[in-house]
PDB file of C-alpha atoms in Angstrom:
ATOM      1  CA  MET A 318     -14.675  21.801 -41.438  1.00  0.00           C
ATOM      2  CA  SER A 319     -12.252  22.831 -38.640  1.00  0.00           C
ATOM      3  CA  LYS A 320     -12.807  21.758 -35.061  1.00  0.00           C
ATOM      4  CA  LEU A 321     -13.316  25.501 -34.118  1.00  0.00           C
ATOM      5  CA  GLN A 322     -15.950  26.047 -36.792  1.00  0.00           C
ATOM      6  CA  GLU A 323     -17.652  22.737 -35.667  1.00  0.00           C
ATOM      7  CA  LEU A 324     -17.745  23.883 -32.110  1.00  0.00           C
ATOM      8  CA  GLN A 325     -19.213  27.249 -33.178  1.00  0.00           C
ATOM      9  CA  ASN A 326     -21.920  25.433 -35.179  1.00  0.00           C
ATOM     10  CA  ARG A 327     -22.692  23.413 -32.090  1.00  0.00           C
ATOM     11  CA  ILE A 328     -22.994  26.316 -29.712  1.00  0.00           C
ATOM     12  CA  GLY A 329     -24.914  28.521 -32.077  1.00  0.00           C
ATOM     13  CA  TYR A 330     -22.456  31.354 -31.943  1.00  0.00           C
ATOM     14  CA  THR A 331     -19.880  32.627 -34.574  1.00  0.00           C
ATOM     15  CA  PHE A 332     -16.871  34.483 -33.206  1.00  0.00           C
ATOM     16  CA  GLU A 333     -15.611  37.673 -34.804  1.00  0.00           C
ATOM     17  CA  LYS A 334     -12.210  36.886 -33.281  1.00  0.00           C
ATOM     18  CA  GLU A 335     -11.748  33.130 -33.558  1.00  0.00           C
ATOM     19  CA  GLY A 336      -8.473  33.455 -31.452  1.00  0.00           C
ATOM     20  CA  LEU A 337     -10.436  34.097 -28.427  1.00  0.00           C
ATOM     21  CA  LEU A 338     -12.265  30.740 -28.724  1.00  0.00           C
ATOM     22  CA  ARG A 339      -8.882  28.982 -29.364  1.00  0.00           C
ATOM     23  CA  GLN A 340      -7.584  30.641 -26.177  1.00  0.00           C
ATOM     24  CA  ALA A 341     -10.752  29.459 -24.248  1.00  0.00           C
ATOM     25  CA  LEU A 342      -9.978  25.989 -25.259  1.00  0.00           C
ATOM     26  CA  THR A 343      -6.215  26.021 -24.314  1.00  0.00           C
ATOM     27  CA  HIS A 344      -5.390  24.657 -20.877  1.00  0.00           C
ATOM     28  CA  SER A 345      -2.405  26.100 -19.113  1.00  0.00           C
ATOM     29  CA  SER A 346      -0.689  22.761 -19.031  1.00  0.00           C
ATOM     30  CA  TYR A 347      -0.945  22.663 -22.912  1.00  0.00           C
ATOM     31  CA  ALA A 348       0.382  26.215 -23.217  1.00  0.00           C
ATOM     32  CA  ASN A 349       3.356  25.384 -20.992  1.00  0.00           C
ATOM     33  CA  GLU A 350       4.140  22.166 -22.939  1.00  0.00           C
ATOM     34  CA  LYS A 351       4.043  24.035 -26.094  1.00  0.00           C
ATOM     35  CA  HIS A 352       6.025  27.094 -24.687  1.00  0.00           C
ATOM     36  CA  MET A 353       3.209  29.402 -25.881  1.00  0.00           C
ATOM     37  CA  LYS A 354       3.497  33.046 -24.847  1.00  0.00           C
ATOM     38  CA  LYS A 355       2.264  34.301 -21.488  1.00  0.00           C
ATOM     39  CA  HIS A 356      -1.501  34.572 -21.041  1.00  0.00           C
ATOM     40  CA  SER A 357      -2.199  32.169 -24.197  1.00  0.00           C
ATOM     41  CA  ASP A 358      -4.267  29.917 -21.908  1.00  0.00           C
ATOM     42  CA  ASN A 359      -7.810  30.103 -20.694  1.00  0.00           C
ATOM     43  CA  GLU A 360      -7.206  31.037 -17.019  1.00  0.00           C
ATOM     44  CA  ARG A 361      -7.979  34.736 -17.437  1.00  0.00           C
ATOM     45  CA  LEU A 362     -11.101  33.956 -19.601  1.00  0.00           C
ATOM     46  CA  GLU A 363     -12.313  31.528 -16.892  1.00  0.00           C
ATOM     47  CA  PHE A 364     -12.058  34.277 -14.297  1.00  0.00           C
ATOM     48  CA  LEU A 365     -14.134  36.532 -16.417  1.00  0.00           C
ATOM     49  CA  GLY A 366     -16.623  33.865 -17.467  1.00  0.00           C
ATOM     50  CA  ASP A 367     -17.073  32.855 -13.819  1.00  0.00           C
ATOM     51  CA  ALA A 368     -18.315  36.410 -13.055  1.00  0.00           C
ATOM     52  CA  VAL A 369     -20.662  36.501 -16.081  1.00  0.00           C
ATOM     53  CA  LEU A 370     -22.226  33.051 -15.188  1.00  0.00           C
ATOM     54  CA  GLU A 371     -22.814  34.333 -11.500  1.00  0.00           C
ATOM     55  CA  ILE A 372     -24.756  37.452 -12.645  1.00  0.00           C
ATOM     56  CA  VAL A 373     -26.711  35.569 -15.350  1.00  0.00           C
ATOM     57  CA  SER A 374     -27.654  32.655 -13.115  1.00  0.00           C
ATOM     58  CA  SER A 375     -28.607  35.047 -10.306  1.00  0.00           C
ATOM     59  CA  ASP A 376     -30.737  37.112 -12.597  1.00  0.00           C
ATOM     60  CA  PHE A 377     -32.369  33.906 -13.954  1.00  0.00           C
ATOM     61  CA  LEU A 378     -33.261  32.553 -10.433  1.00  0.00           C
ATOM     62  CA  TYR A 379     -34.435  35.854  -9.223  1.00  0.00           C
ATOM     63  CA  ARG A 380     -36.885  36.139 -12.090  1.00  0.00           C
ATOM     64  CA  ASN A 381     -38.030  32.601 -12.206  1.00  0.00           C
ATOM     65  CA  TYR A 382     -38.408  31.713  -8.429  1.00  0.00           C
ATOM     66  CA  PRO A 383     -40.041  34.839  -7.132  1.00  0.00           C
ATOM     67  CA  ASP A 384     -41.154  33.046  -3.962  1.00  0.00           C
ATOM     68  CA  LEU A 385     -37.780  31.756  -2.784  1.00  0.00           C
ATOM     69  CA  PRO A 386     -35.964  33.652  -0.087  1.00  0.00           C
ATOM     70  CA  GLU A 387     -32.348  34.845  -0.439  1.00  0.00           C
ATOM     71  CA  GLY A 388     -30.877  31.810   1.310  1.00  0.00           C
ATOM     72  CA  ASP A 389     -32.608  29.243  -0.851  1.00  0.00           C
ATOM     73  CA  LEU A 390     -31.745  31.287  -3.996  1.00  0.00           C
ATOM     74  CA  THR A 391     -28.081  31.318  -2.937  1.00  0.00           C
ATOM     75  CA  LYS A 392     -28.282  27.422  -2.424  1.00  0.00           C
ATOM     76  CA  LEU A 393     -29.990  26.863  -5.672  1.00  0.00           C
ATOM     77  CA  ARG A 394     -27.304  28.979  -7.551  1.00  0.00           C
ATOM     78  CA  ALA A 395     -24.660  27.088  -5.929  1.00  0.00           C
ATOM     79  CA  SER A 396     -26.107  23.937  -7.283  1.00  0.00           C
ATOM     80  CA  ILE A 397     -25.893  25.291 -10.778  1.00  0.00           C
ATOM     81  CA  VAL A 398     -22.399  26.805 -10.691  1.00  0.00           C
ATOM     82  CA  CYS A 399     -20.434  24.312  -8.604  1.00  0.00           C
ATOM     83  CA  GLU A 400     -17.588  22.518 -10.235  1.00  0.00           C
ATOM     84  CA  PRO A 401     -19.274  19.008 -10.498  1.00  0.00           C
ATOM     85  CA  THR A 402     -22.413  20.418 -12.106  1.00  0.00           C
ATOM     86  CA  LEU A 403     -20.413  22.507 -14.593  1.00  0.00           C
ATOM     87  CA  ALA A 404     -18.416  19.391 -15.312  1.00  0.00           C
ATOM     88  CA  LEU A 405     -21.622  17.473 -16.022  1.00  0.00           C
ATOM     89  CA  CYS A 406     -22.671  20.247 -18.449  1.00  0.00           C
ATOM     90  CA  THR A 407     -19.235  20.194 -20.148  1.00  0.00           C
ATOM     91  CA  ARG A 408     -19.764  16.452 -20.672  1.00  0.00           C
ATOM     92  CA  GLU A 409     -23.203  16.808 -21.946  1.00  0.00           C
ATOM     93  CA  MET A 410     -22.128  19.230 -24.656  1.00  0.00           C
ATOM     94  CA  ASP A 411     -18.974  17.257 -25.578  1.00  0.00           C
ATOM     95  CA  LEU A 412     -16.824  20.352 -24.958  1.00  0.00           C
ATOM     96  CA  GLY A 413     -13.942  18.004 -23.948  1.00  0.00           C
ATOM     97  CA  ASP A 414     -13.596  16.950 -27.652  1.00  0.00           C
ATOM     98  CA  TYR A 415     -12.332  20.447 -28.433  1.00  0.00           C
ATOM     99  CA  LEU A 416     -10.030  21.212 -25.645  1.00  0.00           C
ATOM    100  CA  LEU A 417      -6.304  21.436 -25.886  1.00  0.00           C
ATOM    101  CA  LEU A 418      -4.973  19.836 -22.775  1.00  0.00           C
ATOM    102  CA  GLY A 419      -1.632  18.829 -21.321  1.00  0.00           C
ATOM    103  CA  LYS A 420      -1.039  15.068 -20.499  1.00  0.00           C
ATOM    104  CA  GLY A 421      -3.499  13.927 -17.980  1.00  0.00           C
ATOM    105  CA  GLU A 422      -5.150  17.140 -17.395  1.00  0.00           C
ATOM    106  CA  ASN A 423      -8.954  17.480 -16.873  1.00  0.00           C
ATOM    107  CA  GLN A 424     -11.533  19.841 -18.260  1.00  0.00           C
ATOM    108  CA  THR A 425     -12.302  21.973 -15.252  1.00  0.00           C
ATOM    109  CA  GLY A 426     -12.963  25.636 -16.060  1.00  0.00           C
ATOM    110  CA  ALA A 427     -13.431  25.131 -19.752  1.00  0.00           C
ATOM    111  CA  LEU A 428     -17.184  26.053 -19.764  1.00  0.00           C
ATOM    112  CA  GLU A 429     -16.447  29.298 -17.859  1.00  0.00           C
ATOM    113  CA  SER A 430     -13.569  30.137 -20.365  1.00  0.00           C
ATOM    114  CA  VAL A 431     -15.963  29.783 -23.273  1.00  0.00           C
ATOM    115  CA  ILE A 432     -18.429  32.039 -21.545  1.00  0.00           C
ATOM    116  CA  GLY A 433     -15.715  34.617 -21.018  1.00  0.00           C
ATOM    117  CA  ALA A 434     -14.571  34.380 -24.583  1.00  0.00           C
ATOM    118  CA  ILE A 435     -18.157  34.822 -25.904  1.00  0.00           C
ATOM    119  CA  TYR A 436     -18.582  37.849 -23.616  1.00  0.00           C
ATOM    120  CA  LEU A 437     -15.454  39.550 -24.814  1.00  0.00           C
ATOM    121  CA  ASP A 438     -16.297  38.805 -28.492  1.00  0.00           C
ATOM    122  CA  GLY A 439     -19.893  39.691 -28.554  1.00  0.00           C
ATOM    123  CA  GLY A 440     -21.017  41.267 -25.384  1.00  0.00           C
ATOM    124  CA  PHE A 441     -23.325  40.365 -22.571  1.00  0.00           C
ATOM    125  CA  GLU A 442     -26.358  39.093 -24.651  1.00  0.00           C
ATOM    126  CA  PRO A 443     -24.766  36.190 -26.576  1.00  0.00           C
ATOM    127  CA  ALA A 444     -23.009  35.129 -23.425  1.00  0.00           C
ATOM    128  CA  LYS A 445     -26.345  35.170 -21.571  1.00  0.00           C
ATOM    129  CA  LYS A 446     -27.992  33.112 -24.461  1.00  0.00           C
ATOM    130  CA  PHE A 447     -25.116  30.616 -24.204  1.00  0.00           C
ATOM    131  CA  ILE A 448     -25.665  30.140 -20.393  1.00  0.00           C
ATOM    132  CA  HIS A 449     -29.378  29.821 -20.823  1.00  0.00           C
ATOM    133  CA  LYS A 450     -29.017  27.231 -23.504  1.00  0.00           C
ATOM    134  CA  PHE A 451     -26.377  24.985 -21.999  1.00  0.00           C
ATOM    135  CA  ILE A 452     -26.356  25.562 -18.181  1.00  0.00           C
ATOM    136  CA  LEU A 453     -29.623  26.970 -16.988  1.00  0.00           C
ATOM    137  CA  THR A 454     -31.652  23.948 -18.204  1.00  0.00           C
ATOM    138  CA  ASP A 455     -33.141  21.137 -16.151  1.00  0.00           C
ATOM    139  CA  ILE A 456     -32.828  23.009 -12.926  1.00  0.00           C
ATOM    140  CA  GLU A 457     -34.553  20.353 -10.829  1.00  0.00           C
ATOM    141  CA  HIS A 458     -32.098  17.622 -12.339  1.00  0.00           C
ATOM    142  CA  LYS A 459     -29.127  19.899 -11.272  1.00  0.00           C
ATOM    143  CA  LYS A 460     -30.588  20.446  -7.825  1.00  0.00           C
ATOM    144  CA  LEU A 461     -30.961  16.713  -7.413  1.00  0.00           C
ATOM    145  CA  PHE A 462     -27.305  16.345  -8.592  1.00  0.00           C
ATOM    146  CA  TYR A 463     -26.079  18.959  -6.056  1.00  0.00           C
ATOM    147  CA  ASP A 464     -28.067  17.354  -3.147  1.00  0.00           C
ATOM    148  CA  SER A 465     -27.534  13.765  -4.342  1.00  0.00           C
ATOM    149  CA  LYS A 466     -25.440  12.412  -1.384  1.00  0.00           C
ATOM    150  CA  THR A 467     -28.041  13.816   1.167  1.00  0.00           C
ATOM    151  CA  ILE A 468     -31.038  12.550  -0.830  1.00  0.00           C
ATOM    152  CA  LEU A 469     -29.404   9.111  -1.439  1.00  0.00           C
ATOM    153  CA  GLN A 470     -28.704   8.756   2.173  1.00  0.00           C
ATOM    154  CA  GLU A 471     -32.346   9.391   2.976  1.00  0.00           C
ATOM    155  CA  VAL A 472     -33.542   6.985   0.228  1.00  0.00           C
ATOM    156  CA  VAL A 473     -31.226   4.239   1.431  1.00  0.00           C
ATOM    157  CA  GLN A 474     -32.258   4.606   5.127  1.00  0.00           C
ATOM    158  CA  GLY A 475     -35.879   4.654   4.294  1.00  0.00           C
ATOM    159  CA  ASN A 476     -35.896   1.680   1.946  1.00  0.00           C
ATOM    160  CA  TYR A 477     -32.860  -0.660   2.527  1.00  0.00           C
ATOM    161  CA  LYS A 478     -31.616  -2.761   5.530  1.00  0.00           C
ATOM    162  CA  GLU A 479     -28.044  -2.395   4.650  1.00  0.00           C
ATOM    163  CA  SER A 480     -26.183   0.895   4.884  1.00  0.00           C
ATOM    164  CA  LEU A 481     -24.792   3.280   2.236  1.00  0.00           C
ATOM    165  CA  HIS A 482     -21.026   3.672   1.816  1.00  0.00           C
ATOM    166  CA  TYR A 483     -18.596   4.943  -0.888  1.00  0.00           C
ATOM    167  CA  GLU A 484     -15.578   2.996  -1.980  1.00  0.00           C
ATOM    168  CA  LEU A 485     -12.506   4.701  -3.621  1.00  0.00           C
ATOM    169  CA  ILE A 486     -11.723   2.503  -6.713  1.00  0.00           C
ATOM    170  CA  SER A 487      -8.857   4.390  -8.143  1.00  0.00           C
ATOM    171  CA  GLU A 488      -6.786   7.652  -7.767  1.00  0.00           C
ATOM    172  CA  GLU A 489      -4.733   8.798 -10.704  1.00  0.00           C
ATOM    173  CA  GLY A 490      -2.795  11.777 -11.975  1.00  0.00           C
ATOM    174  CA  PRO A 491      -0.310  14.272 -10.467  1.00  0.00           C
ATOM    175  CA  ASP A 492      -1.009  15.876  -7.066  1.00  0.00           C
ATOM    176  CA  HIS A 493      -2.295  19.179  -8.753  1.00  0.00           C
ATOM    177  CA  ASP A 494      -4.653  17.243 -10.995  1.00  0.00           C
ATOM    178  CA  LYS A 495      -5.946  14.098  -9.282  1.00  0.00           C
ATOM    179  CA  GLN A 496      -8.724  11.949 -10.792  1.00  0.00           C
ATOM    180  CA  PHE A 497     -10.734   9.902  -8.385  1.00  0.00           C
ATOM    181  CA  SER A 498     -13.004   7.046  -9.149  1.00  0.00           C
ATOM    182  CA  VAL A 499     -15.618   6.005  -6.537  1.00  0.00           C
ATOM    183  CA  GLU A 500     -18.510   3.596  -6.275  1.00  0.00           C
ATOM    184  CA  ALA A 501     -21.654   4.095  -4.200  1.00  0.00           C
ATOM    185  CA  ARG A 502     -22.637   0.771  -2.597  1.00  0.00           C
ATOM    186  CA  ILE A 503     -25.458  -0.629  -0.481  1.00  0.00           C
ATOM    187  CA  GLY A 504     -23.756  -3.471   1.371  1.00  0.00           C
ATOM    188  CA  ASP A 505     -21.763  -5.260  -1.404  1.00  0.00           C
ATOM    189  CA  LYS A 506     -23.962  -4.027  -4.289  1.00  0.00           C
ATOM    190  CA  VAL A 507     -22.624  -1.270  -6.587  1.00  0.00           C
ATOM    191  CA  ILE A 508     -25.483   1.093  -7.214  1.00  0.00           C
ATOM    192  CA  GLY A 509     -23.518   4.006  -8.860  1.00  0.00           C
ATOM    193  CA  ALA A 510     -20.130   5.034 -10.106  1.00  0.00           C
ATOM    194  CA  GLY A 511     -18.552   8.506 -10.487  1.00  0.00           C
ATOM    195  CA  THR A 512     -15.259  10.267 -11.192  1.00  0.00           C
ATOM    196  CA  GLY A 513     -14.100  13.633 -10.189  1.00  0.00           C
ATOM    197  CA  HIS A 514     -11.324  16.101  -9.331  1.00  0.00           C
ATOM    198  CA  THR A 515     -11.820  15.468  -5.602  1.00  0.00           C
ATOM    199  CA  LYS A 516     -13.095  12.423  -3.732  1.00  0.00           C
ATOM    200  CA  LYS A 517     -16.229  14.418  -2.688  1.00  0.00           C
ATOM    201  CA  ALA A 518     -17.010  15.294  -6.415  1.00  0.00           C
ATOM    202  CA  ALA A 519     -16.619  11.729  -7.401  1.00  0.00           C
ATOM    203  CA  GLU A 520     -18.913  10.605  -4.604  1.00  0.00           C
ATOM    204  CA  GLN A 521     -21.411  13.226  -5.698  1.00  0.00           C
ATOM    205  CA  GLU A 522     -21.387  11.942  -9.179  1.00  0.00           C
ATOM    206  CA  ALA A 523     -21.773   8.247  -7.866  1.00  0.00           C
ATOM    207  CA  ALA A 524     -24.680   9.266  -5.557  1.00  0.00           C
ATOM    208  CA  TYR A 525     -26.411  10.948  -8.580  1.00  0.00           C
ATOM    209  CA  GLN A 526     -26.046   7.985 -10.853  1.00  0.00           C
ATOM    210  CA  ALA A 527     -27.345   5.835  -7.988  1.00  0.00           C
ATOM    211  CA  LEU A 528     -30.359   8.057  -7.602  1.00  0.00           C
ATOM    212  CA  LEU A 529     -31.223   7.847 -11.349  1.00  0.00           C
ATOM    213  CA  LEU A 530     -30.998   4.058 -10.947  1.00  0.00           C
ATOM    214  CA  LEU A 531     -33.104   3.734  -7.649  1.00  0.00           C
ATOM    215  CA  LYS A 532     -35.698   6.289  -7.950  1.00  0.00           C
ATOM    216  CA  PRO A 533     -37.853   4.796 -10.584  1.00  0.00           C
ATOM    217  CA  LYS A 534     -37.835   1.482  -8.569  1.00  0.00           C
ATOM    218  CA  LEU A 535     -39.171   3.102  -5.349  1.00  0.00           C
TER     219      LEU A 535
END
C-alpha cells in the first residue's frame, strides 16, 4: 500500500484527485530542493484550509456553546486554531510521517493544507467532517493547552514555595525555521518539557505537559 493510500485510510477520506493530497503534503522547502514547478507546494492550500477551519470551528462553537458571549467564543476558537494546538493535532494523527519536507523543516501548516485539499477535492462537507474528527475534539483539553502557562503559574503559586521558570535547553535550525526546546521548572526540578517553532510555543507545550503531571497530584 502506498503512503498516500495509507493516509487516506487513516483520515477516512478517499481523494478523486490524489495529486491534491500529494501537494498538501509537499513543503515549499522540499519543492525548492527538488526544483518542482511553481505552486507545487502546499502554501496556497494552507491559505484555503485556514479559512475553512475558521468557519467550521466558528459554526461548531456557536452551536455547541449557546451561552458564551462573542469575546469568549473568540478566545475559545483561538485556542483551537492557534499554531501550537494544530501542531499537537498533527502529532496526534502522525501526519508528519507522510510529509515531504526539506532538510530541517517543521510541520507547520500541514493540517490546514490537508483541509484545503479535501475541500477542493470533495467540497465543504468532507472538509467539515475531517475537522470535526481530528481537530474539534477534546475542547476542554485544548483550552487547557492554550491557557497552560497562565494556569500553571496559578497552580505553582498556590501549591509550591519555589517559583516557576522556563529554561531554554536548545535552539536549532536556520533563522526562518527555528526549533526551540524548553523545560518548565519549579526551582531546580523539571516538571515539563516542550518544543516549538518559537520560544513561546515551546514554553506553552512545556507548561501543558507540566499540568498533566501536576494536576492529578493536587
